[in-house]
Coordinates of C-alpha atoms and ligand atoms in Angstrom, one line a residue:
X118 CA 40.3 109.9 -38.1
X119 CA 37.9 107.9 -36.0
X120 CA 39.3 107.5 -32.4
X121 CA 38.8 105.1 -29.8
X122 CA 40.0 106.3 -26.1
X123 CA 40.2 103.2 -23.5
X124 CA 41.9 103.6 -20.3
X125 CA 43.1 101.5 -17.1
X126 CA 44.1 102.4 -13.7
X127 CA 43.8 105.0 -11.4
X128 CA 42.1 108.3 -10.9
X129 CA 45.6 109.9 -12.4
X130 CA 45.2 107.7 -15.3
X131 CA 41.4 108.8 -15.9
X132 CA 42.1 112.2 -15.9
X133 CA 44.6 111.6 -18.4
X134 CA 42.4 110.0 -21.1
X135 CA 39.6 112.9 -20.8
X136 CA 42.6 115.1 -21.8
X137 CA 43.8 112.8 -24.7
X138 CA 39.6 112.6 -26.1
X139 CA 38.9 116.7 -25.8
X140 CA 42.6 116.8 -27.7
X141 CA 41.3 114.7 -30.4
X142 CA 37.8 115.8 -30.6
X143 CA 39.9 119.8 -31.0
X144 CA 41.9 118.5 -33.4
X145 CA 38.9 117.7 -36.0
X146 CA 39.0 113.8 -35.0
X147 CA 35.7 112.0 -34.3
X148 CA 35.2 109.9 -31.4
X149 CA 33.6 106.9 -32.2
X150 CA 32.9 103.5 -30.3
X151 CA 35.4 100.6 -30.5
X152 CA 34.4 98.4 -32.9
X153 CA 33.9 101.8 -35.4
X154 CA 37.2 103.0 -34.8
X155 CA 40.3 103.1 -37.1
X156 CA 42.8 104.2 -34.1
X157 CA 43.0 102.9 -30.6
X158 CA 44.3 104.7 -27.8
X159 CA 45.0 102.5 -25.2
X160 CA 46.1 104.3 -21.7
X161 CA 48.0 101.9 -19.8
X162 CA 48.3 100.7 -16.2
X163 CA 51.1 98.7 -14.9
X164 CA 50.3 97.9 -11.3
X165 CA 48.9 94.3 -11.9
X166 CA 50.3 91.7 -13.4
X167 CA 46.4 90.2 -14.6
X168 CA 45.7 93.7 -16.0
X169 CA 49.5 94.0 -18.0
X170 CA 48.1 90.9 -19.7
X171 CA 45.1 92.2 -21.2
X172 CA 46.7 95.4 -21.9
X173 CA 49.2 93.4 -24.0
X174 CA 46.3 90.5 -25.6
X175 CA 44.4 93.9 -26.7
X176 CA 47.6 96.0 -27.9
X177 CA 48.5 92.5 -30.2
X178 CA 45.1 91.6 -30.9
X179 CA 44.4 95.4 -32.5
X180 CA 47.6 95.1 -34.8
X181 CA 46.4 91.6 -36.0
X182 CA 42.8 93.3 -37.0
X183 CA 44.7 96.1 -39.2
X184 CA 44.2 99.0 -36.4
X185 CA 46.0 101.6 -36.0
X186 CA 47.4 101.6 -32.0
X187 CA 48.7 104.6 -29.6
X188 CA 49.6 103.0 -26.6
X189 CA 50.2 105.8 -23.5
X190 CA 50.5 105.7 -19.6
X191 CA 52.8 104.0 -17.7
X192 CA 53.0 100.8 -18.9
X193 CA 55.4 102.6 -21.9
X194 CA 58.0 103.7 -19.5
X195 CA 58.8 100.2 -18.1
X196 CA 58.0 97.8 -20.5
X197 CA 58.5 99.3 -23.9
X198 CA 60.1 96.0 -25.8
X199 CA 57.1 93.8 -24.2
X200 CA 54.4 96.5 -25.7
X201 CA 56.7 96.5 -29.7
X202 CA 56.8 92.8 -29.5
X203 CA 53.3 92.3 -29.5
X204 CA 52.8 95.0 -31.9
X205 CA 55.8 96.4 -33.6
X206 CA 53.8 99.6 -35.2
X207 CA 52.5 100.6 -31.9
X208 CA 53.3 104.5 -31.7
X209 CA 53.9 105.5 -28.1
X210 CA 53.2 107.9 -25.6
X211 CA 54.7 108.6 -22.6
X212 CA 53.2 109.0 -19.3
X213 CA 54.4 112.9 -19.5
X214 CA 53.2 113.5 -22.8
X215 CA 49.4 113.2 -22.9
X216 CA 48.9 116.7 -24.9
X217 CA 51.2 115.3 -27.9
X218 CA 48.4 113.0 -28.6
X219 CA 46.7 115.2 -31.2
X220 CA 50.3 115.8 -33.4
X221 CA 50.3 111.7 -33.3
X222 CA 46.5 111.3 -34.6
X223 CA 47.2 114.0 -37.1
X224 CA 50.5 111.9 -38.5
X225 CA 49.1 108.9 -38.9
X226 CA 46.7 110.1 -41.5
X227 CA 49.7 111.4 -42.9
X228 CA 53.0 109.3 -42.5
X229 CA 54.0 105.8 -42.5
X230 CA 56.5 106.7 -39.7
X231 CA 56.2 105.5 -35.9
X232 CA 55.7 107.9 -33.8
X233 CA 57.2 107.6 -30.0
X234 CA 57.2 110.8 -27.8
X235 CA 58.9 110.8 -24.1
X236 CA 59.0 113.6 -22.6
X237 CA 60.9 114.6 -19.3
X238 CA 58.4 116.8 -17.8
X239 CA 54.9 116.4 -17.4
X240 CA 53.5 118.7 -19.9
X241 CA 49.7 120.1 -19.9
X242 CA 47.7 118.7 -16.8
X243 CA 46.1 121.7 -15.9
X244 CA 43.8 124.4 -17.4
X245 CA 43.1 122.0 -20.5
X246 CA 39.9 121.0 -22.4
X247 CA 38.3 117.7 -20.8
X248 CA 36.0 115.4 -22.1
X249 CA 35.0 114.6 -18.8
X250 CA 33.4 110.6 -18.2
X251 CA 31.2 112.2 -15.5
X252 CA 30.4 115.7 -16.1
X253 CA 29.8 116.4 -12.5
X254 CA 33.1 115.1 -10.9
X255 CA 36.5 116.7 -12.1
X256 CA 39.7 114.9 -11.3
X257 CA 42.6 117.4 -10.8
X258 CA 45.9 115.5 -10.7
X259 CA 48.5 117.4 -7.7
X260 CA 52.0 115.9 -9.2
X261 CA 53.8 113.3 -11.0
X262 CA 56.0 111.1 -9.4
X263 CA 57.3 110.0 -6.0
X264 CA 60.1 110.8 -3.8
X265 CA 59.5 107.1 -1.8
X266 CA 61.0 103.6 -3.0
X267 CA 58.3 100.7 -1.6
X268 CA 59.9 97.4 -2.8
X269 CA 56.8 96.0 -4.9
X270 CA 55.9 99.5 -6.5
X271 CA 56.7 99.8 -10.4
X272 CA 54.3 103.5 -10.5
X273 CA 57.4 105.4 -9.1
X274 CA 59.8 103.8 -12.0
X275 CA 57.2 104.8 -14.3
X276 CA 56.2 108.1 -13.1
X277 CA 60.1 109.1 -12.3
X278 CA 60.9 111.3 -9.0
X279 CA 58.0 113.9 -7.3
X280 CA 57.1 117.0 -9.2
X281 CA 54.4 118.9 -7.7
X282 CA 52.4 121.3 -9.8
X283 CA 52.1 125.2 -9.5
X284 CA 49.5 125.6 -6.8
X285 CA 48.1 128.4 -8.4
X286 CA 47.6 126.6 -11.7
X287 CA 46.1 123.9 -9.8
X288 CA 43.5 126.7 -8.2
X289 CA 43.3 128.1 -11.7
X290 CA 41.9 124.4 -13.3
X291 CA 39.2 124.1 -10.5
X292 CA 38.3 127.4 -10.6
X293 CA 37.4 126.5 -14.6
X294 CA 36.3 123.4 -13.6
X295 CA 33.4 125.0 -11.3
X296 CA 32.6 127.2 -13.8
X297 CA 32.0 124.4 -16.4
X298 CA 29.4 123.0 -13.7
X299 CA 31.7 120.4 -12.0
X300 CA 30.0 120.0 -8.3
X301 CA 32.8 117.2 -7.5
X302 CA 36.8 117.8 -7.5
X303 CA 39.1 114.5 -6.8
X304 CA 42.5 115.6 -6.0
X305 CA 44.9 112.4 -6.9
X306 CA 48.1 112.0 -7.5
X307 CA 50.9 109.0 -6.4
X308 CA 50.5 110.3 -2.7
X309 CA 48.7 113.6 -2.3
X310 CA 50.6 113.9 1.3
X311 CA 53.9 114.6 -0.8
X312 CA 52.4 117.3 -2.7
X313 CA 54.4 120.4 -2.6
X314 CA 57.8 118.6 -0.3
X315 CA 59.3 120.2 -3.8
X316 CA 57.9 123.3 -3.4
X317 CA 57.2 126.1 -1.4
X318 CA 53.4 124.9 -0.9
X319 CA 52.2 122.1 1.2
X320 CA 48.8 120.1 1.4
X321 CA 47.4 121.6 4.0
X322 CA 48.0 125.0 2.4
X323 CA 46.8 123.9 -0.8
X324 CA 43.6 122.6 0.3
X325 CA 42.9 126.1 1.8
X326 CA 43.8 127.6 -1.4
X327 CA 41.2 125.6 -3.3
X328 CA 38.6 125.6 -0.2
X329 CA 38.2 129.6 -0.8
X330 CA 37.2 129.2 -4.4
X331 CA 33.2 130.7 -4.2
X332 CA 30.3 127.5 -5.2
X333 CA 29.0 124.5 -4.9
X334 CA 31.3 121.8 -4.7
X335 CA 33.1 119.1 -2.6
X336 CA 36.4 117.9 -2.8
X337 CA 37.4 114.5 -2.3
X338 CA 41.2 114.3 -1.1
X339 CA 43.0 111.0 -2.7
X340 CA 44.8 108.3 -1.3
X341 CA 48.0 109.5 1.3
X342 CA 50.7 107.5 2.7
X343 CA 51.3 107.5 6.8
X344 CA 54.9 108.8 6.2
X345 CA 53.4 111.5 4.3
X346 CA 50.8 112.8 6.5
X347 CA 53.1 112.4 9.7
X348 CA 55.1 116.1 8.8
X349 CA 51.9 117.6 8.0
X350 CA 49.2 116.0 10.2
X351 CA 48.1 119.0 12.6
X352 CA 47.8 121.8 9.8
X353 CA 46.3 118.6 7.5
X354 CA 43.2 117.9 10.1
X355 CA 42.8 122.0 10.2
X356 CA 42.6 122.3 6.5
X357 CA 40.1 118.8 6.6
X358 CA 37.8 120.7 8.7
X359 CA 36.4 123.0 5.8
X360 CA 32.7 122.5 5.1
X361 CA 34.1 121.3 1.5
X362 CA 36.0 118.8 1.8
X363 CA 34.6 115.4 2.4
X364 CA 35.5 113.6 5.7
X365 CA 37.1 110.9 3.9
X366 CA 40.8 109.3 4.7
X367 CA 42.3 107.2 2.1
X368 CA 45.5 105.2 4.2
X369 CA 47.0 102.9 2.9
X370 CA 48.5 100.4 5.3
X371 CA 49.6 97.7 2.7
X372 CA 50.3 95.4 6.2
X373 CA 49.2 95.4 10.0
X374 CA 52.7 93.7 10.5
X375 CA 55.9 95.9 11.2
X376 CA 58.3 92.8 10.0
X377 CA 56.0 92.9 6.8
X378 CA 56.3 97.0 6.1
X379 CA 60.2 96.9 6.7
X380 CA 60.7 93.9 3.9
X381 CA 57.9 96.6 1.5
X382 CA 60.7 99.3 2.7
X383 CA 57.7 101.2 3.5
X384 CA 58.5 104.5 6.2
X385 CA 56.6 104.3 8.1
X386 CA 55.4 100.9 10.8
X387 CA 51.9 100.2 11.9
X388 CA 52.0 102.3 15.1
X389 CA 52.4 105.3 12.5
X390 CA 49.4 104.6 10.4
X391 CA 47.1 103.9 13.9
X392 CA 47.8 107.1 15.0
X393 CA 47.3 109.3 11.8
X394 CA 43.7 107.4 11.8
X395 CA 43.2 108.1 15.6
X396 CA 43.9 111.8 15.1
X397 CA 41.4 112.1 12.4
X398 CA 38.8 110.3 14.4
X399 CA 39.3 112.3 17.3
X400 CA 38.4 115.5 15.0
X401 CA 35.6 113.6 12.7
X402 CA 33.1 111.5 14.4
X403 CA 31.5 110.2 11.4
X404 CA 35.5 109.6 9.1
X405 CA 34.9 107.3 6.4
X406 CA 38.2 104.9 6.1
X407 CA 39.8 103.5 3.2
X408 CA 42.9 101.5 3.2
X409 CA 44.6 99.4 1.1
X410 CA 46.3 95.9 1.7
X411 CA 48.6 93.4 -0.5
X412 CA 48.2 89.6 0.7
X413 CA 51.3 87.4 0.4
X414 CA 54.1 89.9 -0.1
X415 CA 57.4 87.6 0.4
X416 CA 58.2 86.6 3.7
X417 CA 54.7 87.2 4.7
X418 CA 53.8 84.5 7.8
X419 CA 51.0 83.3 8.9
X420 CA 51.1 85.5 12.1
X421 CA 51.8 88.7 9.8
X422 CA 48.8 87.6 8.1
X423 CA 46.9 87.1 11.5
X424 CA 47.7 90.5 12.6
X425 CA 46.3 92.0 9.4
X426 CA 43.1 90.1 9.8
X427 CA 43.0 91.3 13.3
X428 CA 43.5 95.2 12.5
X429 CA 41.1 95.5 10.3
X430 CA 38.5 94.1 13.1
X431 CA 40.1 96.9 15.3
X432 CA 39.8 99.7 13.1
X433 CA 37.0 98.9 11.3
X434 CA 38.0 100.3 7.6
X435 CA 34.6 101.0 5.8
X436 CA 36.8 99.9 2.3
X437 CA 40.0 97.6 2.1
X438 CA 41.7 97.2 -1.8
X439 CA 42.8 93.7 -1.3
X440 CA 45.6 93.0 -3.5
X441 CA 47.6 89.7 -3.9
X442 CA 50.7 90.3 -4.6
X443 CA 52.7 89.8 -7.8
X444 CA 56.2 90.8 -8.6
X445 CA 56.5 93.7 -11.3
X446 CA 59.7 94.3 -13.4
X447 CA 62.3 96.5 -12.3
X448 CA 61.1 96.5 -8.4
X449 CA 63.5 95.6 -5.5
X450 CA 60.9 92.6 -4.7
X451 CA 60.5 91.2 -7.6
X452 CA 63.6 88.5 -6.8
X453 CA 61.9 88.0 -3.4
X454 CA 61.0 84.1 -2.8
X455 CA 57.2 84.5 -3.9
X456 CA 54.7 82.6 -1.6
X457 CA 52.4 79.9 -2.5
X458 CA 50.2 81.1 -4.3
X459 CA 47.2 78.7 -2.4
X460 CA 48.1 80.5 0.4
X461 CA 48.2 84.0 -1.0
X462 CA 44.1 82.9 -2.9
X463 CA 43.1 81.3 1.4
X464 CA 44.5 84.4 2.9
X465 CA 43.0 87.1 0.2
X466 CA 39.6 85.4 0.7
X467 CA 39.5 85.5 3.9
X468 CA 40.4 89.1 4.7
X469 CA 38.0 89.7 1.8
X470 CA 35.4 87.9 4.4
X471 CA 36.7 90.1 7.4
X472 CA 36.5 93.1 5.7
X473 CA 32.8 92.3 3.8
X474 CA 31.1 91.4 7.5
X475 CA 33.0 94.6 8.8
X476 CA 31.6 96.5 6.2
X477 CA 27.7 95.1 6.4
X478 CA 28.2 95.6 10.2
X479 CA 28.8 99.4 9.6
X480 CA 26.4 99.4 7.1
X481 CA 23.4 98.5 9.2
X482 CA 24.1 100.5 11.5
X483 CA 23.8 103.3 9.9
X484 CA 20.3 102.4 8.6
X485 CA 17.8 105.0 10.3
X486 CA 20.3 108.1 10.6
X487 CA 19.7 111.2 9.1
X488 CA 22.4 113.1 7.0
X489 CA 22.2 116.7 5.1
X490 CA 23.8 114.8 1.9
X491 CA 25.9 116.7 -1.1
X492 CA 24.1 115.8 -4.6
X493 CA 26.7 115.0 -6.8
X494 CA 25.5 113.4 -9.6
X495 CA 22.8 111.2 -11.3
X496 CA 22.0 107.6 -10.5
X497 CA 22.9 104.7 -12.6
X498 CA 19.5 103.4 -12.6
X499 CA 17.2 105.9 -10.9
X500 CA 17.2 109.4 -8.9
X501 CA 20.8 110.8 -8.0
X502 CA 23.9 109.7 -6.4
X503 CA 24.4 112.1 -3.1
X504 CA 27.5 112.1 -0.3
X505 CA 27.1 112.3 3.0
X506 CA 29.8 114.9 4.4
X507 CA 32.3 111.5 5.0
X508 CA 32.1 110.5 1.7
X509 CA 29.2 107.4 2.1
X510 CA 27.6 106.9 -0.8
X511 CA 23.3 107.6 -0.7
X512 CA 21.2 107.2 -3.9
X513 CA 18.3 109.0 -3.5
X514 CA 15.3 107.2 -6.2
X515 CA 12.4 109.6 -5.6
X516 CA 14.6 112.6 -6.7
X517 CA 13.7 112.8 -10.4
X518 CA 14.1 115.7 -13.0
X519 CA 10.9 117.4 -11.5
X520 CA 11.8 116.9 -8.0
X521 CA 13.7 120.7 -8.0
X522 CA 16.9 119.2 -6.3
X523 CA 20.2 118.5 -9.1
X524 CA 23.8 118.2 -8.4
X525 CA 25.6 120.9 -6.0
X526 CA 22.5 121.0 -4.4
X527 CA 22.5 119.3 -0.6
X528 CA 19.2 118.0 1.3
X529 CA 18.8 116.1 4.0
X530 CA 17.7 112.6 4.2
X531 CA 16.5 109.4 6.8
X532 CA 18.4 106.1 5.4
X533 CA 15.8 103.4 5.0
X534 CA 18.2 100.5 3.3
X535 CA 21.9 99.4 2.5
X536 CA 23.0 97.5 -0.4
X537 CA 26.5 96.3 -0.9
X538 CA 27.5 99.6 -2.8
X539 CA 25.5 102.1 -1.2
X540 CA 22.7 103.5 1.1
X541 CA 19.2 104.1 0.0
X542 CA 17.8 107.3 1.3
X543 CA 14.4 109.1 1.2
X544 CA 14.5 113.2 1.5
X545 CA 12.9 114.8 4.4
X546 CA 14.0 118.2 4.0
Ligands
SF4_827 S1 54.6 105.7 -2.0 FE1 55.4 103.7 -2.5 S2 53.7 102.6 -3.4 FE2 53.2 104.8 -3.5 S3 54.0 105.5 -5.5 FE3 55.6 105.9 -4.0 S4 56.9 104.1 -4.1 FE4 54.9 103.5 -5.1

């Protein structure tokens, strides 16, 4: 069969598709571009309303051009009917059962029948064959799932209730990973700080664990929620404090107003998340922040809004997600009274504003520093893509193939520019 693999969403939902193409490419399939292919795999996100809509346009428009369609992810477990009735053959994977996706290529060659597999437990996430989009960065996924119940959150309905994964087989599939030559691991999941409340093994613990496995490589530790970190914040800063992990923290706040979080049902108010950041600062000098934050959740005021606009001129994130808010099925908010939307598009631009001057601010002021950056993979367009030790992004041009520096290697480096995406650095040892 010739396979197409597309994919939305988050980190999680990456990883997930490079196990669904090295499961067809080992089953004897050929993967072939779009337009070439006879089956589309189409791994789903559900977070956004825009994105549910071209998820469903393609899922339709696929059936319509004669294709056969295997659509997996989350958008399966909460909106089955609205996938079937815009294309009644679509077979189906659930978000558990990535690894079936081979015995579902293999029928359709085969059977007329439609094929729909849900299965309870997440089932082969680790220690698996990857077709990796970067060959240098390998994202491990912790768990499945989350214990927590925010009011505008449809992942945890799709994703079901936290299961953390064996720590040792999470070890074992970096450990592989560095062998393959993988000089970056991202650890995601729903919330990294719940990994292991179901087990015996925390965070902290965890990232020790992986820290001690010998080589080259850093790891970047995804996004964690303030209630999360909170139980595990002193042992969490220890375990940050290993040479390999990247001195980034990814908090989301989703609001600066306490009146805001309580309608989300989020567990934790802003005082909470202030501190976590605080602590971390205290530790790393040079943290690089990332945060997210929904715009015009229901019963958002202006002065919510206002406080928002003026925490993130406090804190200084050097990224902000801005979402606007829209109400997903099956979520406690989604019979909230929903807010203008004019005032939702005034207030997302102008945090977007805020957020953009913060960030250039930041940006220029880093111009002329030194850094002993991490290589961790080629450019786009020229040289290599290198990490400072928080994370900022540095492409270096002049490092070419002869240059004697490649990924998992480290130099040092004297910033000479800033773009919008990243810094422009020039080696000097
Ligand atoms: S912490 Fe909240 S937003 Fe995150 S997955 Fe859980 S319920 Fe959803």
């Amino acid at each position: 069969m010739k396979v197409h693999v597309s994919t939305y969403g988050c980190s999680a939902s990456q990883a997930s598709a490079e196990i669904m193409m090295a499961a067809v490419r080992d089953r004897g399939h050929s993967l072939v571009p779009e337009k070439q292919a006879d089956v589309l795999v189409i791994n789903t996100c559900t977070v956004k309303y825009t994105t549910e809509q071209k998820i469903l346009h393609k899922i339709g428009e696929a059936g319509r051009l004669g294709k056969k369609v295997v659509v997996s992810g989350c958008m399966p477990e909460v909106q089955l009917d609205d996938i079937l009735a815009r294309n009644p053959r679509a077979h189906i994977l659930g978000v558990n059962s990535v690894s079936r996706i081979g015995q579902v290529i293999d029928s359709l060659g085969s059977s007329k029948e439609r094929m729909q597999i849900f299965l309870n437990e997440p089932e082969g996430f680790q220690g698996v064959p990857r077709i990796r989009f970067n060959p240098n960065i390998h994202i491990c996924q912790l768990s499945q799932g989350c214990n927590y119940s925010c009011a505008y959150c449809i992942v945890r309905i799709a994703r079901g209730k936290l299961r953390s994964f064996e720590p040792q087989d999470i070890v074992a599939d970096i450990r592989n990973a560095v062998s393959e030559g993988c000089r970056e691991i991202w650890l995601t999941s729903q919330d990294n700080g719940q990994y292991g409340t179901d087990k015996k093994v925390l965070l902290p613990e965890l990232l020790e664990m992986i820290c001690d496995i010998p080589g080259d490589f850093k790891l970047r530790v995804g996004m964690m929620n303030p209630f999360s970190v909170l139980p595990v914040l002193d042992d969490l800063l220890d375990a940050f404090g290993n040479e390999k992990v990247y001195k980034l923290l990814h908090l989301p706040i989703q609001s600066a107003s306490d009146n805001v979080l309580e309608r989300m049902n989020r567990y934790h108010n802003i005082e909470d998340a202030n501190d976590v950041i605080r602590r971390f600062r205290e530790r790393f000098d040079d943290l690089t922040l990332f945060t997210d934050i929904i715009v015009g959740f229901p019963g958002e005021e202006e002065e919510d809004f206002r406080k928002g606009i003026g925490w993130v001129r406090e804190f200084r994130p050097d990224k902000v997600n801005i979402s606007r808010y829209t109400p997903r099925p099956l979520t406690e908010a989604v019979g909230y009274r929903q807010i203008d939307s004019r005032i939702m598009v005034r207030r997302s631009n102008e945090l977007h504003n805020a957020c953009e001057s913060i960030k250039l601010g930041s940006k220029n002021a880093r111009v002329g520093n030194e850094f002993t950056v991490f290589i961790s993979r080629e450019a786009k367009k020229q040289g290599v893509m290198a990490r400072t030790g928080s994370y900022l992004p540095v492409v270096i041009p002049e490092c070419g193939p002869d240059s004697g520096l490649s990924p998992g290697m480290s130099c040092r480096v004297s910033i000479y520019d800033a773009t919008p995406g990243y810094f422009l650095g020039r080696i000097i040892s």
